[in-house]
Amino acid sequence: MAQLVLKRRQDFVKGDPRRGRISPAQVNRSTTQLLRRILTRARVAWKQTLPEEPNWRAHMLAEPKGRVRELRYDEEGRLGAAERDDYRAPRLFAQLTGLRRREIAGLTWDQVDFGAETISVVGKGDKPHVLPITDELRALLEPLRAHHPAAVFTYVAQRSRKVPKSGHRVVRGQRYPITYEGLGTQLGRTFAKAGLKDFRIHDLRHTAATRTLRATGNLRIVQQLLNHASPTMTARYAHADLTDLREAMAAAASDTARRLEAAGVQGGPSATP
Protein backbone atom coordinates (compact mmCIF):
# COMPACT_ATOMS: atom_id res chain seq x y z
CA MET A 1 0.00 0.00 0.00
CA ALA A 2 2.80 2.41 0.92
CA GLN A 3 4.64 1.63 -2.33
CA LEU A 4 1.47 2.25 -4.35
CA VAL A 5 0.89 5.63 -2.68
CA LEU A 6 4.52 6.60 -3.24
CA LYS A 7 4.31 5.68 -6.93
CA ARG A 8 1.06 7.57 -7.39
CA ARG A 9 2.53 10.69 -5.77
CA GLN A 10 5.02 10.93 -8.64
CA ASP A 11 2.30 11.26 -11.28
CA PHE A 12 1.68 14.57 -13.04
CA VAL A 13 -1.71 16.17 -13.63
CA LYS A 14 -3.00 14.56 -16.83
CA GLY A 15 0.52 13.26 -17.43
CA ASP A 16 1.85 16.75 -18.17
CA PRO A 17 4.94 17.80 -16.15
CA ARG A 18 4.12 21.46 -16.83
CA ARG A 19 0.97 21.11 -14.72
CA GLY A 20 2.79 19.79 -11.66
CA ARG A 21 2.21 16.73 -9.49
CA ILE A 22 -1.28 15.56 -8.66
CA SER A 23 -2.69 16.68 -5.32
CA PRO A 24 -2.73 14.62 -2.10
CA ALA A 25 -6.51 14.45 -2.47
CA GLN A 26 -6.17 12.85 -5.91
CA VAL A 27 -3.68 10.34 -4.52
CA ASN A 28 -6.03 9.42 -1.68
CA ARG A 29 -9.10 9.08 -3.95
CA SER A 30 -7.34 6.94 -6.55
CA THR A 31 -5.39 4.61 -4.26
CA THR A 32 -6.13 4.30 -0.55
CA GLN A 33 -9.81 5.18 -0.59
CA LEU A 34 -10.48 3.20 -3.75
CA LEU A 35 -8.88 0.02 -2.41
CA ARG A 36 -10.59 0.49 0.93
CA ARG A 37 -14.00 0.54 -0.78
CA ILE A 38 -13.15 -2.60 -2.74
CA LEU A 39 -11.97 -4.53 0.31
CA THR A 40 -14.89 -3.28 2.39
CA ARG A 41 -17.24 -4.66 -0.22
CA ALA A 42 -15.34 -7.95 -0.21
CA ARG A 43 -15.72 -8.16 3.57
CA VAL A 44 -19.32 -6.95 3.88
CA ALA A 45 -21.01 -8.13 0.68
CA TRP A 46 -18.95 -11.20 -0.20
CA LYS A 47 -18.23 -12.29 3.39
CA GLN A 48 -14.50 -12.61 2.80
CA THR A 49 -12.13 -12.75 5.77
CA LEU A 50 -9.40 -10.14 5.57
CA PRO A 51 -7.05 -10.73 8.52
CA GLU A 52 -4.29 -8.45 7.21
CA GLU A 53 -6.30 -5.48 5.99
CA PRO A 54 -4.09 -2.36 5.89
CA ASN A 55 -4.27 0.42 8.45
CA TRP A 56 -5.96 2.81 6.02
CA ARG A 57 -5.53 5.92 8.14
CA ALA A 58 -1.75 5.45 8.17
CA HIS A 59 -1.67 5.59 4.36
CA MET A 60 -3.85 8.68 3.93
CA LEU A 61 -1.95 11.79 2.86
CA ALA A 62 -2.73 15.04 4.65
CA GLU A 63 -5.06 17.23 2.62
CA PRO A 64 -5.36 21.00 2.94
CA LYS A 65 -8.55 22.22 4.57
CA GLY A 66 -11.32 23.08 2.17
CA ARG A 67 -11.07 26.60 0.82
CA VAL A 68 -14.02 28.88 0.14
CA ARG A 69 -13.13 31.58 -2.38
CA GLU A 70 -15.91 33.99 -3.24
CA LEU A 71 -16.02 36.30 -6.24
CA ARG A 72 -15.80 39.84 -4.93
CA TYR A 73 -18.06 42.47 -6.46
CA ASP A 74 -15.16 44.53 -7.79
CA GLU A 75 -13.77 41.35 -9.36
CA GLU A 76 -17.13 40.63 -10.95
CA GLY A 77 -16.98 43.98 -12.70
CA ARG A 78 -13.55 43.20 -14.13
CA LEU A 79 -14.69 39.72 -15.09
CA GLY A 80 -17.66 41.08 -17.03
CA ALA A 81 -15.39 43.42 -18.97
CA ALA A 82 -12.89 40.68 -19.83
CA GLU A 83 -15.11 37.74 -20.81
CA ARG A 84 -16.39 36.68 -24.20
CA ASP A 85 -20.09 37.21 -24.87
CA ASP A 86 -20.73 33.53 -25.61
CA TYR A 87 -19.24 32.43 -22.27
CA ARG A 88 -20.98 35.08 -20.14
CA ALA A 89 -24.23 33.08 -19.93
CA PRO A 90 -22.71 29.85 -18.53
CA ARG A 91 -20.58 31.87 -16.09
CA LEU A 92 -23.58 33.78 -14.78
CA PHE A 93 -25.62 30.57 -14.69
CA ALA A 94 -22.96 28.90 -12.54
CA GLN A 95 -22.83 31.94 -10.30
CA LEU A 96 -26.61 31.98 -9.80
CA THR A 97 -27.33 28.26 -9.46
CA GLY A 98 -24.18 26.84 -7.86
CA LEU A 99 -24.25 23.91 -10.31
CA ARG A 100 -21.02 22.08 -11.09
CA ARG A 101 -19.14 22.47 -14.35
CA ARG A 102 -20.22 19.06 -15.68
CA GLU A 103 -23.87 19.80 -14.94
CA ILE A 104 -23.64 23.12 -16.76
CA ALA A 105 -21.69 21.92 -19.80
CA GLY A 106 -24.08 19.00 -20.30
CA LEU A 107 -27.32 20.93 -19.77
CA THR A 108 -29.94 20.38 -22.50
CA TRP A 109 -33.26 22.04 -23.18
CA ASP A 110 -35.03 18.81 -22.19
CA GLN A 111 -33.90 19.53 -18.64
CA VAL A 112 -35.32 23.06 -18.66
CA ASP A 113 -39.09 23.28 -18.11
CA PHE A 114 -40.22 26.87 -18.55
CA GLY A 115 -43.85 25.88 -17.91
CA ALA A 116 -43.12 24.31 -14.53
CA GLU A 117 -40.30 26.82 -13.97
CA THR A 118 -37.78 24.13 -13.04
CA ILE A 119 -34.33 22.93 -14.10
CA SER A 120 -33.58 19.25 -13.49
CA VAL A 121 -30.08 17.81 -13.40
CA VAL A 122 -28.39 14.67 -12.15
CA GLY A 123 -25.78 15.75 -9.64
CA LYS A 124 -22.74 14.18 -8.08
CA GLY A 125 -23.35 10.58 -7.01
CA ASP A 126 -26.27 10.32 -9.48
CA LYS A 127 -28.45 12.39 -7.15
CA PRO A 128 -31.39 14.11 -8.89
CA HIS A 129 -31.50 17.84 -8.29
CA VAL A 130 -34.26 20.30 -9.18
CA LEU A 131 -33.84 24.07 -9.11
CA PRO A 132 -36.49 26.75 -9.65
CA ILE A 133 -36.27 29.09 -12.62
CA THR A 134 -36.12 32.57 -11.13
CA ASP A 135 -36.77 35.77 -13.08
CA GLU A 136 -33.00 36.22 -13.42
CA LEU A 137 -32.53 32.72 -14.82
CA ARG A 138 -35.43 33.11 -17.23
CA ALA A 139 -33.96 36.37 -18.52
CA LEU A 140 -30.61 34.61 -18.93
CA LEU A 141 -31.92 31.48 -20.66
CA GLU A 142 -34.67 32.77 -22.93
CA PRO A 143 -32.33 34.46 -25.46
CA LEU A 144 -30.33 31.22 -25.77
CA ARG A 145 -33.21 29.09 -27.05
CA ALA A 146 -32.58 29.99 -30.70
CA HIS A 147 -28.89 29.07 -30.57
CA HIS A 148 -29.13 25.26 -30.57
CA PRO A 149 -31.96 22.68 -30.61
CA ALA A 150 -30.48 20.57 -27.80
CA ALA A 151 -27.61 22.26 -25.94
CA VAL A 152 -28.42 25.17 -23.66
CA PHE A 153 -24.95 26.71 -23.69
CA THR A 154 -23.00 27.16 -26.90
CA TYR A 155 -19.92 29.01 -28.09
CA VAL A 156 -18.97 30.70 -31.34
CA ALA A 157 -15.89 29.15 -32.95
CA GLN A 158 -13.12 31.73 -33.23
CA ARG A 159 -11.30 29.79 -35.94
CA SER A 160 -11.80 26.76 -38.13
CA ARG A 161 -10.01 23.73 -36.76
CA LYS A 162 -10.14 20.01 -36.12
CA VAL A 163 -11.01 18.98 -32.56
CA PRO A 164 -8.25 16.56 -31.42
CA LYS A 165 -10.42 14.37 -29.17
CA SER A 166 -13.44 13.86 -31.43
CA GLY A 167 -11.88 14.46 -34.84
CA HIS A 168 -14.78 16.75 -35.74
CA ARG A 169 -14.19 19.98 -37.59
CA VAL A 170 -15.52 23.30 -36.35
CA VAL A 171 -16.04 26.26 -38.67
CA ARG A 172 -15.18 29.79 -37.69
CA GLY A 173 -18.25 31.86 -36.82
CA GLN A 174 -20.59 28.91 -36.22
CA ARG A 175 -22.06 27.87 -32.87
CA TYR A 176 -21.34 24.58 -31.12
CA PRO A 177 -22.27 23.12 -27.70
CA ILE A 178 -19.74 24.02 -25.02
CA THR A 179 -17.75 21.13 -23.59
CA TYR A 180 -16.55 20.34 -20.09
CA GLU A 181 -12.92 20.96 -21.02
CA GLY A 182 -13.67 23.97 -23.19
CA LEU A 183 -15.67 25.69 -20.45
CA GLY A 184 -12.87 25.23 -17.95
CA THR A 185 -10.18 26.38 -20.37
CA GLN A 186 -12.01 29.48 -21.55
CA LEU A 187 -13.10 30.63 -18.08
CA GLY A 188 -9.59 30.01 -16.77
CA ARG A 189 -8.23 32.35 -19.45
CA THR A 190 -10.88 34.93 -18.61
CA PHE A 191 -10.07 34.81 -14.89
CA ALA A 192 -6.41 35.45 -15.71
CA LYS A 193 -7.26 38.26 -18.13
CA ALA A 194 -9.46 39.91 -15.48
CA GLY A 195 -6.62 39.70 -12.96
CA LEU A 196 -8.42 37.35 -10.57
CA LYS A 197 -5.94 35.75 -8.18
CA ASP A 198 -6.41 32.23 -6.82
CA PHE A 199 -9.82 31.86 -8.50
CA ARG A 200 -11.11 28.68 -10.15
CA ILE A 201 -14.29 27.77 -11.97
CA HIS A 202 -15.54 25.82 -8.93
CA ASP A 203 -15.37 29.08 -6.96
CA LEU A 204 -18.43 30.25 -8.89
CA ARG A 205 -20.29 27.54 -6.99
CA HIS A 206 -18.81 28.87 -3.75
CA THR A 207 -19.97 32.35 -4.75
CA ALA A 208 -23.55 31.18 -5.25
CA ALA A 209 -23.49 29.51 -1.84
CA THR A 210 -21.98 32.38 0.16
CA ARG A 211 -24.16 35.04 -1.46
CA THR A 212 -27.31 33.02 -0.87
CA LEU A 213 -26.34 32.41 2.73
CA ARG A 214 -25.52 36.08 3.27
CA ALA A 215 -28.87 37.15 1.81
CA THR A 216 -31.02 34.59 3.64
CA GLY A 217 -29.06 33.49 6.71
CA ASN A 218 -30.55 30.04 6.04
CA LEU A 219 -27.98 27.23 5.86
CA ARG A 220 -30.65 24.66 4.94
CA ILE A 221 -31.55 26.65 1.84
CA VAL A 222 -27.88 26.66 0.81
CA GLN A 223 -27.71 22.90 1.44
CA GLN A 224 -30.64 22.43 -0.93
CA LEU A 225 -29.10 24.78 -3.51
CA LEU A 226 -25.84 22.80 -3.55
CA ASN A 227 -27.63 19.42 -3.36
CA HIS A 228 -25.57 18.38 -0.34
CA ALA A 229 -26.61 15.21 1.45
CA SER A 230 -25.59 16.53 4.86
CA PRO A 231 -25.63 20.01 6.43
CA THR A 232 -22.09 19.25 7.62
CA MET A 233 -20.90 19.57 4.02
CA THR A 234 -22.57 22.96 3.75
CA ALA A 235 -21.34 24.29 7.08
CA ARG A 236 -18.02 25.47 5.65
CA TYR A 237 -19.89 28.22 3.84
CA ALA A 238 -21.06 29.66 7.15
CA HIS A 239 -18.06 31.93 7.34
CA ALA A 240 -17.86 35.69 7.68
CA ASP A 241 -15.56 37.98 5.76
CA LEU A 242 -14.50 41.45 6.89
CA THR A 243 -17.45 43.09 5.15
CA ASP A 244 -19.89 40.82 6.99
CA LEU A 245 -18.08 41.47 10.26
CA ARG A 246 -18.04 45.25 9.73
CA GLU A 247 -21.77 45.31 8.97
CA ALA A 248 -22.53 43.11 11.97
CA MET A 249 -20.48 45.31 14.30
CA ALA A 250 -22.17 48.47 12.95
CA ALA A 251 -25.58 46.87 13.40
CA ALA A 252 -24.71 45.87 16.97
CA ALA A 253 -23.52 49.41 17.79
CA SER A 254 -26.66 50.93 16.30
CA ASP A 255 -28.86 48.54 18.27
CA THR A 256 -26.97 49.33 21.49
CA ALA A 257 -27.38 53.09 20.95
CA ARG A 258 -31.10 52.70 20.32
CA ARG A 259 -31.62 50.63 23.45
CA LEU A 260 -29.57 53.04 25.58
CA GLU A 261 -31.61 55.95 24.31
CA ALA A 262 -34.84 54.10 25.07
CA ALA A 263 -33.59 53.46 28.60
CA GLY A 264 -32.76 57.14 29.08
CA VAL A 265 -29.02 56.52 29.39
CA GLN A 266 -26.91 59.45 28.26
CA GLY A 267 -23.69 58.79 26.36
CA GLY A 268 -23.19 55.27 25.08
CA PRO A 269 -20.30 53.61 23.27
CA SER A 270 -20.68 56.03 20.35
CA ALA A 271 -20.58 59.17 22.50
CA THR A 272 -17.62 61.49 21.91
CA PRO A 273 -15.40 61.77 25.00
Coordinates of C-alpha atoms in Angstrom, one line a residue:
M1 CA 0.0 0.0 0.0
A2 CA 2.8 2.4 0.9
Q3 CA 4.6 1.6 -2.3
L4 CA 1.5 2.3 -4.3
V5 CA 0.9 5.6 -2.7
L6 CA 4.5 6.6 -3.2
K7 CA 4.3 5.7 -6.9
R8 CA 1.1 7.6 -7.4
R9 CA 2.5 10.7 -5.8
Q10 CA 5.0 10.9 -8.6
D11 CA 2.3 11.3 -11.3
F12 CA 1.7 14.6 -13.0
V13 CA -1.7 16.2 -13.6
K14 CA -3.0 14.6 -16.8
G15 CA 0.5 13.3 -17.4
D16 CA 1.8 16.8 -18.2
P17 CA 4.9 17.8 -16.2
R18 CA 4.1 21.5 -16.8
R19 CA 1.0 21.1 -14.7
G20 CA 2.8 19.8 -11.7
R21 CA 2.2 16.7 -9.5
I22 CA -1.3 15.6 -8.7
S23 CA -2.7 16.7 -5.3
P24 CA -2.7 14.6 -2.1
A25 CA -6.5 14.4 -2.5
Q26 CA -6.2 12.9 -5.9
V27 CA -3.7 10.3 -4.5
N28 CA -6.0 9.4 -1.7
R29 CA -9.1 9.1 -4.0
S30 CA -7.3 6.9 -6.5
T31 CA -5.4 4.6 -4.3
T32 CA -6.1 4.3 -0.5
Q33 CA -9.8 5.2 -0.6
L34 CA -10.5 3.2 -3.8
L35 CA -8.9 0.0 -2.4
R36 CA -10.6 0.5 0.9
R37 CA -14.0 0.5 -0.8
I38 CA -13.2 -2.6 -2.7
L39 CA -12.0 -4.5 0.3
T40 CA -14.9 -3.3 2.4
R41 CA -17.2 -4.7 -0.2
A42 CA -15.3 -7.9 -0.2
R43 CA -15.7 -8.2 3.6
V44 CA -19.3 -6.9 3.9
A45 CA -21.0 -8.1 0.7
W46 CA -18.9 -11.2 -0.2
K47 CA -18.2 -12.3 3.4
Q48 CA -14.5 -12.6 2.8
T49 CA -12.1 -12.8 5.8
L50 CA -9.4 -10.1 5.6
P51 CA -7.1 -10.7 8.5
E52 CA -4.3 -8.5 7.2
E53 CA -6.3 -5.5 6.0
P54 CA -4.1 -2.4 5.9
N55 CA -4.3 0.4 8.4
W56 CA -6.0 2.8 6.0
R57 CA -5.5 5.9 8.1
A58 CA -1.8 5.5 8.2
H59 CA -1.7 5.6 4.4
M60 CA -3.9 8.7 3.9
L61 CA -2.0 11.8 2.9
A62 CA -2.7 15.0 4.6
E63 CA -5.1 17.2 2.6
P64 CA -5.4 21.0 2.9
K65 CA -8.5 22.2 4.6
G66 CA -11.3 23.1 2.2
R67 CA -11.1 26.6 0.8
V68 CA -14.0 28.9 0.1
R69 CA -13.1 31.6 -2.4
E70 CA -15.9 34.0 -3.2
L71 CA -16.0 36.3 -6.2
R72 CA -15.8 39.8 -4.9
Y73 CA -18.1 42.5 -6.5
D74 CA -15.2 44.5 -7.8
E75 CA -13.8 41.4 -9.4
E76 CA -17.1 40.6 -11.0
G77 CA -17.0 44.0 -12.7
R78 CA -13.5 43.2 -14.1
L79 CA -14.7 39.7 -15.1
G80 CA -17.7 41.1 -17.0
A81 CA -15.4 43.4 -19.0
A82 CA -12.9 40.7 -19.8
E83 CA -15.1 37.7 -20.8
R84 CA -16.4 36.7 -24.2
D85 CA -20.1 37.2 -24.9
D86 CA -20.7 33.5 -25.6
Y87 CA -19.2 32.4 -22.3
R88 CA -21.0 35.1 -20.1
A89 CA -24.2 33.1 -19.9
P90 CA -22.7 29.8 -18.5
R91 CA -20.6 31.9 -16.1
L92 CA -23.6 33.8 -14.8
F93 CA -25.6 30.6 -14.7
A94 CA -23.0 28.9 -12.5
Q95 CA -22.8 31.9 -10.3
L96 CA -26.6 32.0 -9.8
T97 CA -27.3 28.3 -9.5
G98 CA -24.2 26.8 -7.9
L99 CA -24.2 23.9 -10.3
R100 CA -21.0 22.1 -11.1
R101 CA -19.1 22.5 -14.4
R102 CA -20.2 19.1 -15.7
E103 CA -23.9 19.8 -14.9
I104 CA -23.6 23.1 -16.8
A105 CA -21.7 21.9 -19.8
G106 CA -24.1 19.0 -20.3
L107 CA -27.3 20.9 -19.8
T108 CA -29.9 20.4 -22.5
W109 CA -33.3 22.0 -23.2
D110 CA -35.0 18.8 -22.2
Q111 CA -33.9 19.5 -18.6
V112 CA -35.3 23.1 -18.7
D113 CA -39.1 23.3 -18.1
F114 CA -40.2 26.9 -18.6
G115 CA -43.8 25.9 -17.9
A116 CA -43.1 24.3 -14.5
E117 CA -40.3 26.8 -14.0
T118 CA -37.8 24.1 -13.0
I119 CA -34.3 22.9 -14.1
S120 CA -33.6 19.3 -13.5
V121 CA -30.1 17.8 -13.4
V122 CA -28.4 14.7 -12.2
G123 CA -25.8 15.7 -9.6
K124 CA -22.7 14.2 -8.1
G125 CA -23.3 10.6 -7.0
D126 CA -26.3 10.3 -9.5
K127 CA -28.5 12.4 -7.2
P128 CA -31.4 14.1 -8.9
H129 CA -31.5 17.8 -8.3
V130 CA -34.3 20.3 -9.2
L131 CA -33.8 24.1 -9.1
P132 CA -36.5 26.7 -9.6
I133 CA -36.3 29.1 -12.6
T134 CA -36.1 32.6 -11.1
D135 CA -36.8 35.8 -13.1
E136 CA -33.0 36.2 -13.4
L137 CA -32.5 32.7 -14.8
R138 CA -35.4 33.1 -17.2
A139 CA -34.0 36.4 -18.5
L140 CA -30.6 34.6 -18.9
L141 CA -31.9 31.5 -20.7
E142 CA -34.7 32.8 -22.9
P143 CA -32.3 34.5 -25.5
L144 CA -30.3 31.2 -25.8
R145 CA -33.2 29.1 -27.0
A146 CA -32.6 30.0 -30.7
H147 CA -28.9 29.1 -30.6
H148 CA -29.1 25.3 -30.6
P149 CA -32.0 22.7 -30.6
A150 CA -30.5 20.6 -27.8
A151 CA -27.6 22.3 -25.9
V152 CA -28.4 25.2 -23.7
F153 CA -24.9 26.7 -23.7
T154 CA -23.0 27.2 -26.9
Y155 CA -19.9 29.0 -28.1
V156 CA -19.0 30.7 -31.3
A157 CA -15.9 29.1 -32.9
Q158 CA -13.1 31.7 -33.2
R159 CA -11.3 29.8 -35.9
S160 CA -11.8 26.8 -38.1
R161 CA -10.0 23.7 -36.8
K162 CA -10.1 20.0 -36.1
V163 CA -11.0 19.0 -32.6
P164 CA -8.3 16.6 -31.4
K165 CA -10.4 14.4 -29.2
S166 CA -13.4 13.9 -31.4
G167 CA -11.9 14.5 -34.8
H168 CA -14.8 16.8 -35.7
R169 CA -14.2 20.0 -37.6
V170 CA -15.5 23.3 -36.3
V171 CA -16.0 26.3 -38.7
R172 CA -15.2 29.8 -37.7
G173 CA -18.3 31.9 -36.8
Q174 CA -20.6 28.9 -36.2
R175 CA -22.1 27.9 -32.9
Y176 CA -21.3 24.6 -31.1
P177 CA -22.3 23.1 -27.7
I178 CA -19.7 24.0 -25.0
T179 CA -17.8 21.1 -23.6
Y180 CA -16.5 20.3 -20.1
E181 CA -12.9 21.0 -21.0
G182 CA -13.7 24.0 -23.2
L183 CA -15.7 25.7 -20.5
G184 CA -12.9 25.2 -17.9
T185 CA -10.2 26.4 -20.4
Q186 CA -12.0 29.5 -21.6
L187 CA -13.1 30.6 -18.1
G188 CA -9.6 30.0 -16.8
R189 CA -8.2 32.3 -19.4
T190 CA -10.9 34.9 -18.6
F191 CA -10.1 34.8 -14.9
A192 CA -6.4 35.4 -15.7
K193 CA -7.3 38.3 -18.1
A194 CA -9.5 39.9 -15.5
G195 CA -6.6 39.7 -13.0
L196 CA -8.4 37.3 -10.6
K197 CA -5.9 35.8 -8.2
D198 CA -6.4 32.2 -6.8
F199 CA -9.8 31.9 -8.5
R200 CA -11.1 28.7 -10.1
I201 CA -14.3 27.8 -12.0
H202 CA -15.5 25.8 -8.9
D203 CA -15.4 29.1 -7.0
L204 CA -18.4 30.3 -8.9
R205 CA -20.3 27.5 -7.0
H206 CA -18.8 28.9 -3.8
T207 CA -20.0 32.4 -4.7
A208 CA -23.6 31.2 -5.3
A209 CA -23.5 29.5 -1.8
T210 CA -22.0 32.4 0.2
R211 CA -24.2 35.0 -1.5
T212 CA -27.3 33.0 -0.9
L213 CA -26.3 32.4 2.7
R214 CA -25.5 36.1 3.3
A215 CA -28.9 37.2 1.8
T216 CA -31.0 34.6 3.6
G217 CA -29.1 33.5 6.7
N218 CA -30.5 30.0 6.0
L219 CA -28.0 27.2 5.9
R220 CA -30.7 24.7 4.9
I221 CA -31.5 26.7 1.8
V222 CA -27.9 26.7 0.8
Q223 CA -27.7 22.9 1.4
Q224 CA -30.6 22.4 -0.9
L225 CA -29.1 24.8 -3.5
L226 CA -25.8 22.8 -3.5
N227 CA -27.6 19.4 -3.4
H228 CA -25.6 18.4 -0.3
A229 CA -26.6 15.2 1.5
S230 CA -25.6 16.5 4.9
P231 CA -25.6 20.0 6.4
T232 CA -22.1 19.3 7.6
M233 CA -20.9 19.6 4.0
T234 CA -22.6 23.0 3.7
A235 CA -21.3 24.3 7.1
R236 CA -18.0 25.5 5.7
Y237 CA -19.9 28.2 3.8
A238 CA -21.1 29.7 7.2
H239 CA -18.1 31.9 7.3
A240 CA -17.9 35.7 7.7
D241 CA -15.6 38.0 5.8
L242 CA -14.5 41.4 6.9
T243 CA -17.5 43.1 5.1
D244 CA -19.9 40.8 7.0
L245 CA -18.1 41.5 10.3
R246 CA -18.0 45.3 9.7
E247 CA -21.8 45.3 9.0
A248 CA -22.5 43.1 12.0
M249 CA -20.5 45.3 14.3
A250 CA -22.2 48.5 12.9
A251 CA -25.6 46.9 13.4
A252 CA -24.7 45.9 17.0
A253 CA -23.5 49.4 17.8
S254 CA -26.7 50.9 16.3
D255 CA -28.9 48.5 18.3
T256 CA -27.0 49.3 21.5
A257 CA -27.4 53.1 21.0
R258 CA -31.1 52.7 20.3
R259 CA -31.6 50.6 23.5
L260 CA -29.6 53.0 25.6
E261 CA -31.6 56.0 24.3
A262 CA -34.8 54.1 25.1
A263 CA -33.6 53.5 28.6
G264 CA -32.8 57.1 29.1
V265 CA -29.0 56.5 29.4
Q266 CA -26.9 59.4 28.3
G267 CA -23.7 58.8 26.4
G268 CA -23.2 55.3 25.1
P269 CA -20.3 53.6 23.3
S270 CA -20.7 56.0 20.3
A271 CA -20.6 59.2 22.5
T272 CA -17.6 61.5 21.9
P273 CA -15.4 61.8 25.0

